[in-house]
Amino acid sequence: MNHFPPLHRLVALLLIGAAVALGLAVTVGVAAQGTTSLLNGPSLTIPDAIPAPAGATSVAVPVLLNNGASLLSSVGFSIDYDETCLTFSPADLNGDSLPDAVQINLPAAFTPSIGYNPADTDGELDISVIDYSLPLAILPTSTVMTVTFGINCAPPPASPELLVPVLFSTAPSASFGNTSGQNISGSTDSGSVKLISPATPTPTPHLFPLRL
C-alpha cells in the first residue's frame, strides 16, 4: 500500500534528492578547501631587498617558514649566497654546536643542525630542523632562523644600490616531512640583500663678496 499519492511521492523524492545533493555539495566543498590547503603546502621564504645601509658591515637575513596548515614536523634546505659580496662565519664561541651567526627560533621539541661548506658554491649552508621524539610535534609558522652575513662588496660607482641574491639551493631542493614521517610537497621563495650606496654629498654654495 502506498503511503503517498503519486504527486506527493514525487515531491518527497525531489526534496530528499535535493537534501542529499546539498549534503554532498557541502562535503565536497569542505574537502575541496582541505585539498587547497594541502596543495598550498608548507613554504620557506627569504625576503626580497633586505636593506643594508651604506657603511654596514653585516646584514641579518631571516628565513620565514609557513607551515601551510599542514602537519609539518621536519624541514631541510640549503642556502646559496653570493660569496663575492657576502661572507659567513662558522665560529661557535658559545659551544652549542651551531654557528653564532645563525640565530635559531624554534620550539624546544625541535633540534636544528647547520653544516657549512664554503667549497659547495651552490649551497654553502645545509640546514635541517627535526623532532626526534614521538609523538612528533608540529612546526609552527614563524621566522625559524636569522642568518647574519658579513658584507664584502659595495654598489658600483654612480649606482644607488646593488641587489645581492640569497637563494634556496636546488641541489638539493628543500624537503618537508609530516608527523607521520612522510615526505610532503612544499615550496621555496628566494630573496636578496639590497646594498645601499652612500648619499652623494651636496656641494655647499660659497658666497663671494661683490667687488665694485
PDB file of C-alpha atoms in Angstrom:
ATOM      1  CA  MET A   1       0.000   0.000   0.000  1.00  0.00           C
ATOM      2  CA  ASN A   2       1.382   3.429  -0.975  1.00  0.00           C
ATOM      3  CA  HIS A   3       1.628   5.969   1.810  1.00  0.00           C
ATOM      4  CA  PHE A   4       1.989   8.870  -0.665  1.00  0.00           C
ATOM      5  CA  PRO A   5      -0.271   9.763  -3.533  1.00  0.00           C
ATOM      6  CA  PRO A   6       1.779   9.825  -6.773  1.00  0.00           C
ATOM      7  CA  LEU A   7       2.276  13.636  -6.790  1.00  0.00           C
ATOM      8  CA  HIS A   8       3.194  13.803  -3.134  1.00  0.00           C
ATOM      9  CA  ARG A   9       5.593  10.905  -3.574  1.00  0.00           C
ATOM     10  CA  LEU A  10       7.318  12.742  -6.420  1.00  0.00           C
ATOM     11  CA  VAL A  11       7.642  15.925  -4.358  1.00  0.00           C
ATOM     12  CA  ALA A  12       9.011  13.945  -1.425  1.00  0.00           C
ATOM     13  CA  LEU A  13      11.588  12.227  -3.635  1.00  0.00           C
ATOM     14  CA  LEU A  14      12.671  15.577  -5.066  1.00  0.00           C
ATOM     15  CA  LEU A  15      13.089  17.056  -1.587  1.00  0.00           C
ATOM     16  CA  ILE A  16      15.072  14.045  -0.412  1.00  0.00           C
ATOM     17  CA  GLY A  17      17.243  14.232  -3.525  1.00  0.00           C
ATOM     18  CA  ALA A  18      17.875  17.934  -3.003  1.00  0.00           C
ATOM     19  CA  ALA A  19      18.844  17.350   0.612  1.00  0.00           C
ATOM     20  CA  VAL A  20      21.263  14.577  -0.388  1.00  0.00           C
ATOM     21  CA  ALA A  21      22.741  16.764  -3.130  1.00  0.00           C
ATOM     22  CA  LEU A  22      23.156  19.665  -0.712  1.00  0.00           C
ATOM     23  CA  GLY A  23      24.877  17.407   1.775  1.00  0.00           C
ATOM     24  CA  LEU A  24      27.223  16.136  -0.912  1.00  0.00           C
ATOM     25  CA  ALA A  25      27.942  19.683  -2.053  1.00  0.00           C
ATOM     26  CA  VAL A  26      28.830  20.748   1.480  1.00  0.00           C
ATOM     27  CA  THR A  27      31.029  17.665   1.921  1.00  0.00           C
ATOM     28  CA  VAL A  28      32.771  18.212  -1.411  1.00  0.00           C
ATOM     29  CA  GLY A  29      33.206  21.919  -0.625  1.00  0.00           C
ATOM     30  CA  VAL A  30      34.868  21.171   2.703  1.00  0.00           C
ATOM     31  CA  ALA A  31      37.029  18.521   1.082  1.00  0.00           C
ATOM     32  CA  ALA A  32      37.996  20.938  -1.677  1.00  0.00           C
ATOM     33  CA  GLN A  33      39.015  23.554   0.867  1.00  0.00           C
ATOM     34  CA  GLY A  34      41.165  20.977   2.654  1.00  0.00           C
ATOM     35  CA  THR A  35      42.739  19.949  -0.629  1.00  0.00           C
ATOM     36  CA  THR A  36      43.572  23.557  -1.462  1.00  0.00           C
ATOM     37  CA  SER A  37      45.300  23.941   1.896  1.00  0.00           C
ATOM     38  CA  LEU A  38      47.306  20.774   1.315  1.00  0.00           C
ATOM     39  CA  LEU A  39      48.138  21.798  -2.235  1.00  0.00           C
ATOM     40  CA  ASN A  40      49.446  25.120  -0.957  1.00  0.00           C
ATOM     41  CA  GLY A  41      51.600  23.172   1.480  1.00  0.00           C
ATOM     42  CA  PRO A  42      54.488  24.471   3.577  1.00  0.00           C
ATOM     43  CA  SER A  43      56.856  27.092   2.224  1.00  0.00           C
ATOM     44  CA  LEU A  44      60.177  28.733   3.019  1.00  0.00           C
ATOM     45  CA  THR A  45      60.823  32.379   2.152  1.00  0.00           C
ATOM     46  CA  ILE A  46      63.770  34.753   2.241  1.00  0.00           C
ATOM     47  CA  PRO A  47      62.519  38.352   1.842  1.00  0.00           C
ATOM     48  CA  ASP A  48      63.476  40.438  -1.180  1.00  0.00           C
ATOM     49  CA  ALA A  49      65.709  43.513  -0.971  1.00  0.00           C
ATOM     50  CA  ILE A  50      66.639  43.274   2.706  1.00  0.00           C
ATOM     51  CA  PRO A  51      68.252  46.707   3.233  1.00  0.00           C
ATOM     52  CA  ALA A  52      71.897  47.081   4.230  1.00  0.00           C
ATOM     53  CA  PRO A  53      72.600  50.794   4.792  1.00  0.00           C
ATOM     54  CA  ALA A  54      75.719  52.447   3.458  1.00  0.00           C
ATOM     55  CA  GLY A  55      78.691  51.600   5.639  1.00  0.00           C
ATOM     56  CA  ALA A  56      77.090  48.480   7.167  1.00  0.00           C
ATOM     57  CA  THR A  57      79.498  45.589   7.726  1.00  0.00           C
ATOM     58  CA  SER A  58      76.817  42.907   8.168  1.00  0.00           C
ATOM     59  CA  VAL A  59      73.211  42.161   7.336  1.00  0.00           C
ATOM     60  CA  ALA A  60      70.654  39.904   9.049  1.00  0.00           C
ATOM     61  CA  VAL A  61      68.698  37.629   6.684  1.00  0.00           C
ATOM     62  CA  PRO A  62      65.544  35.999   8.122  1.00  0.00           C
ATOM     63  CA  VAL A  63      64.252  32.623   6.952  1.00  0.00           C
ATOM     64  CA  LEU A  64      60.449  32.532   7.140  1.00  0.00           C
ATOM     65  CA  LEU A  65      58.502  29.269   7.433  1.00  0.00           C
ATOM     66  CA  ASN A  66      54.792  28.979   6.634  1.00  0.00           C
ATOM     67  CA  ASN A  67      53.534  25.521   7.573  1.00  0.00           C
ATOM     68  CA  GLY A  68      50.625  25.824   5.131  1.00  0.00           C
ATOM     69  CA  ALA A  69      48.176  24.421   7.700  1.00  0.00           C
ATOM     70  CA  SER A  70      49.919  21.061   7.286  1.00  0.00           C
ATOM     71  CA  LEU A  71      51.166  18.654   9.965  1.00  0.00           C
ATOM     72  CA  LEU A  72      54.715  19.756   9.225  1.00  0.00           C
ATOM     73  CA  SER A  73      57.285  18.214  11.546  1.00  0.00           C
ATOM     74  CA  SER A  74      60.645  18.487   9.758  1.00  0.00           C
ATOM     75  CA  VAL A  75      62.338  20.584   7.119  1.00  0.00           C
ATOM     76  CA  GLY A  76      65.698  20.509   5.372  1.00  0.00           C
ATOM     77  CA  PHE A  77      67.174  23.070   2.984  1.00  0.00           C
ATOM     78  CA  SER A  78      70.386  24.645   1.722  1.00  0.00           C
ATOM     79  CA  ILE A  79      71.181  28.340   1.305  1.00  0.00           C
ATOM     80  CA  ASP A  80      73.252  29.556  -1.627  1.00  0.00           C
ATOM     81  CA  TYR A  81      74.686  33.057  -1.269  1.00  0.00           C
ATOM     82  CA  ASP A  82      76.946  35.208  -3.427  1.00  0.00           C
ATOM     83  CA  GLU A  83      80.415  34.699  -1.927  1.00  0.00           C
ATOM     84  CA  THR A  84      81.826  37.660  -3.851  1.00  0.00           C
ATOM     85  CA  CYS A  85      79.634  40.033  -1.810  1.00  0.00           C
ATOM     86  CA  LEU A  86      78.636  38.166   1.351  1.00  0.00           C
ATOM     87  CA  THR A  87      80.664  36.237   3.914  1.00  0.00           C
ATOM     88  CA  PHE A  88      79.688  33.728   6.611  1.00  0.00           C
ATOM     89  CA  SER A  89      81.495  32.943   9.855  1.00  0.00           C
ATOM     90  CA  PRO A  90      81.136  29.384  11.179  1.00  0.00           C
ATOM     91  CA  ALA A  91      82.580  30.394  14.582  1.00  0.00           C
ATOM     92  CA  ASP A  92      80.874  28.749  17.574  1.00  0.00           C
ATOM     93  CA  LEU A  93      82.147  30.712  20.544  1.00  0.00           C
ATOM     94  CA  ASN A  94      79.301  29.665  22.873  1.00  0.00           C
ATOM     95  CA  GLY A  95      79.898  25.960  22.226  1.00  0.00           C
ATOM     96  CA  ASP A  96      76.324  24.999  21.321  1.00  0.00           C
ATOM     97  CA  SER A  97      77.410  23.188  18.118  1.00  0.00           C
ATOM     98  CA  LEU A  98      75.760  25.876  15.984  1.00  0.00           C
ATOM     99  CA  PRO A  99      77.404  28.841  14.251  1.00  0.00           C
ATOM    100  CA  ASP A 100      76.930  32.023  16.268  1.00  0.00           C
ATOM    101  CA  ALA A 101      75.996  33.788  13.019  1.00  0.00           C
ATOM    102  CA  VAL A 102      72.699  31.836  12.973  1.00  0.00           C
ATOM    103  CA  GLN A 103      70.019  32.791  15.493  1.00  0.00           C
ATOM    104  CA  ILE A 104      67.519  29.957  15.977  1.00  0.00           C
ATOM    105  CA  ASN A 105      63.840  30.488  16.787  1.00  0.00           C
ATOM    106  CA  LEU A 106      62.273  27.052  17.286  1.00  0.00           C
ATOM    107  CA  PRO A 107      60.050  25.296  19.837  1.00  0.00           C
ATOM    108  CA  ALA A 108      62.002  23.196  22.342  1.00  0.00           C
ATOM    109  CA  ALA A 109      60.905  19.927  20.709  1.00  0.00           C
ATOM    110  CA  PHE A 110      62.966  20.603  17.573  1.00  0.00           C
ATOM    111  CA  THR A 111      66.685  20.081  17.043  1.00  0.00           C
ATOM    112  CA  PRO A 112      68.456  22.192  14.412  1.00  0.00           C
ATOM    113  CA  SER A 113      71.546  21.101  12.516  1.00  0.00           C
ATOM    114  CA  ILE A 114      73.688  23.503  10.459  1.00  0.00           C
ATOM    115  CA  GLY A 115      76.536  22.462   8.186  1.00  0.00           C
ATOM    116  CA  TYR A 116      78.865  24.888   6.422  1.00  0.00           C
ATOM    117  CA  ASN A 117      80.915  24.022   3.353  1.00  0.00           C
ATOM    118  CA  PRO A 118      82.405  27.033   1.524  1.00  0.00           C
ATOM    119  CA  ALA A 119      83.513  24.737  -1.307  1.00  0.00           C
ATOM    120  CA  ASP A 120      79.877  23.886  -2.064  1.00  0.00           C
ATOM    121  CA  THR A 121      79.254  27.029  -4.078  1.00  0.00           C
ATOM    122  CA  ASP A 122      75.608  26.235  -4.895  1.00  0.00           C
ATOM    123  CA  GLY A 123      74.601  25.577  -1.289  1.00  0.00           C
ATOM    124  CA  GLU A 124      77.164  26.631   1.306  1.00  0.00           C
ATOM    125  CA  LEU A 125      74.785  26.268   4.279  1.00  0.00           C
ATOM    126  CA  ASP A 126      72.936  22.986   4.869  1.00  0.00           C
ATOM    127  CA  ILE A 127      70.187  23.238   7.479  1.00  0.00           C
ATOM    128  CA  SER A 128      67.777  20.713   8.962  1.00  0.00           C
ATOM    129  CA  VAL A 129      65.126  21.009  11.657  1.00  0.00           C
ATOM    130  CA  ILE A 130      63.785  17.746  13.128  1.00  0.00           C
ATOM    131  CA  ASP A 131      61.809  16.479  16.120  1.00  0.00           C
ATOM    132  CA  TYR A 132      63.460  13.217  17.225  1.00  0.00           C
ATOM    133  CA  SER A 133      60.907  12.286  19.914  1.00  0.00           C
ATOM    134  CA  LEU A 134      57.482  10.680  19.474  1.00  0.00           C
ATOM    135  CA  PRO A 135      54.825  11.908  19.138  1.00  0.00           C
ATOM    136  CA  LEU A 136      56.264  14.286  16.553  1.00  0.00           C
ATOM    137  CA  ALA A 137      55.433  17.952  17.158  1.00  0.00           C
ATOM    138  CA  ILE A 138      54.124  20.355  14.525  1.00  0.00           C
ATOM    139  CA  LEU A 139      56.410  23.128  13.294  1.00  0.00           C
ATOM    140  CA  PRO A 140      54.522  26.439  13.580  1.00  0.00           C
ATOM    141  CA  THR A 141      54.569  29.287  11.093  1.00  0.00           C
ATOM    142  CA  SER A 142      57.377  31.613  12.201  1.00  0.00           C
ATOM    143  CA  THR A 143      60.763  33.114  11.424  1.00  0.00           C
ATOM    144  CA  VAL A 144      62.653  29.896  12.114  1.00  0.00           C
ATOM    145  CA  MET A 145      66.105  31.480  11.992  1.00  0.00           C
ATOM    146  CA  THR A 146      68.084  34.577  11.102  1.00  0.00           C
ATOM    147  CA  VAL A 147      71.447  34.300   9.359  1.00  0.00           C
ATOM    148  CA  THR A 148      73.940  37.154   9.718  1.00  0.00           C
ATOM    149  CA  PHE A 149      76.239  37.645   6.737  1.00  0.00           C
ATOM    150  CA  GLY A 150      79.261  39.910   6.513  1.00  0.00           C
ATOM    151  CA  ILE A 151      79.335  42.404   3.644  1.00  0.00           C
ATOM    152  CA  ASN A 152      82.312  42.228   1.315  1.00  0.00           C
ATOM    153  CA  CYS A 153      81.359  44.499  -1.579  1.00  0.00           C
ATOM    154  CA  ALA A 154      79.632  47.774  -2.456  1.00  0.00           C
ATOM    155  CA  PRO A 155      77.438  49.087  -5.249  1.00  0.00           C
ATOM    156  CA  PRO A 156      79.375  50.129  -8.349  1.00  0.00           C
ATOM    157  CA  PRO A 157      80.181  53.810  -8.813  1.00  0.00           C
ATOM    158  CA  ALA A 158      77.226  56.000  -9.758  1.00  0.00           C
ATOM    159  CA  SER A 159      74.788  53.230  -8.771  1.00  0.00           C
ATOM    160  CA  PRO A 160      72.427  53.891  -5.829  1.00  0.00           C
ATOM    161  CA  GLU A 161      72.164  50.239  -4.816  1.00  0.00           C
ATOM    162  CA  LEU A 162      73.177  46.648  -5.526  1.00  0.00           C
ATOM    163  CA  LEU A 163      70.920  43.601  -5.159  1.00  0.00           C
ATOM    164  CA  VAL A 164      72.789  40.514  -3.938  1.00  0.00           C
ATOM    165  CA  PRO A 165      70.846  37.231  -4.266  1.00  0.00           C
ATOM    166  CA  VAL A 166      70.389  34.891  -1.296  1.00  0.00           C
ATOM    167  CA  LEU A 167      68.884  31.705  -2.697  1.00  0.00           C
ATOM    168  CA  PHE A 168      67.461  28.389  -1.624  1.00  0.00           C
ATOM    169  CA  SER A 169      69.573  25.774  -3.347  1.00  0.00           C
ATOM    170  CA  THR A 170      68.011  23.409  -5.881  1.00  0.00           C
ATOM    171  CA  ALA A 171      70.805  20.861  -5.491  1.00  0.00           C
ATOM    172  CA  PRO A 172      69.413  19.569  -3.234  1.00  0.00           C
ATOM    173  CA  SER A 173      65.968  21.145  -3.133  1.00  0.00           C
ATOM    174  CA  ALA A 174      64.220  21.777   0.171  1.00  0.00           C
ATOM    175  CA  SER A 175      62.404  18.820   1.722  1.00  0.00           C
ATOM    176  CA  PHE A 176      59.447  18.735   4.112  1.00  0.00           C
ATOM    177  CA  GLY A 177      58.120  15.925   6.335  1.00  0.00           C
ATOM    178  CA  ASN A 178      54.922  15.482   8.329  1.00  0.00           C
ATOM    179  CA  THR A 179      54.120  13.993  11.744  1.00  0.00           C
ATOM    180  CA  SER A 180      53.666  10.560  10.128  1.00  0.00           C
ATOM    181  CA  GLY A 181      57.247  10.617   8.857  1.00  0.00           C
ATOM    182  CA  GLN A 182      56.175  11.045   5.247  1.00  0.00           C
ATOM    183  CA  ASN A 183      57.514  13.498   2.692  1.00  0.00           C
ATOM    184  CA  ILE A 184      55.096  16.273   1.724  1.00  0.00           C
ATOM    185  CA  SER A 185      55.252  18.801  -1.089  1.00  0.00           C
ATOM    186  CA  GLY A 186      56.407  22.308  -0.311  1.00  0.00           C
ATOM    187  CA  SER A 187      57.941  25.335  -1.979  1.00  0.00           C
ATOM    188  CA  THR A 188      60.677  27.939  -1.573  1.00  0.00           C
ATOM    189  CA  ASP A 189      60.902  31.621  -2.471  1.00  0.00           C
ATOM    190  CA  SER A 190      64.416  33.055  -2.595  1.00  0.00           C
ATOM    191  CA  GLY A 191      65.313  36.638  -1.774  1.00  0.00           C
ATOM    192  CA  SER A 192      68.101  39.200  -1.810  1.00  0.00           C
ATOM    193  CA  VAL A 193      70.039  41.802   0.122  1.00  0.00           C
ATOM    194  CA  LYS A 194      69.999  45.434  -1.064  1.00  0.00           C
ATOM    195  CA  LEU A 195      73.305  47.195  -0.520  1.00  0.00           C
ATOM    196  CA  ILE A 196      72.775  50.950  -0.479  1.00  0.00           C
ATOM    197  CA  SER A 197      75.359  53.439  -1.720  1.00  0.00           C
ATOM    198  CA  PRO A 198      76.429  56.360   0.453  1.00  0.00           C
ATOM    199  CA  ALA A 199      74.483  59.518  -0.246  1.00  0.00           C
ATOM    200  CA  THR A 200      76.243  61.823  -2.665  1.00  0.00           C
ATOM    201  CA  PRO A 201      77.201  64.976  -0.757  1.00  0.00           C
ATOM    202  CA  THR A 202      75.520  68.134  -1.938  1.00  0.00           C
ATOM    203  CA  PRO A 203      78.054  70.868  -2.732  1.00  0.00           C
ATOM    204  CA  THR A 204      77.833  73.794  -0.343  1.00  0.00           C
ATOM    205  CA  PRO A 205      77.491  77.089  -2.204  1.00  0.00           C
ATOM    206  CA  HIS A 206      80.153  79.673  -1.431  1.00  0.00           C
ATOM    207  CA  LEU A 207      79.289  83.334  -1.397  1.00  0.00           C
ATOM    208  CA  PHE A 208      81.966  85.675  -2.584  1.00  0.00           C
ATOM    209  CA  PRO A 209      81.932  89.382  -1.729  1.00  0.00           C
ATOM    210  CA  LEU A 210      80.808  91.608  -4.524  1.00  0.00           C
ATOM    211  CA  ARG A 211      83.620  93.879  -5.755  1.00  0.00           C
ATOM    212  CA  LEU A 212      82.532  97.246  -7.016  1.00  0.00           C
TER     213      LEU A 212
END
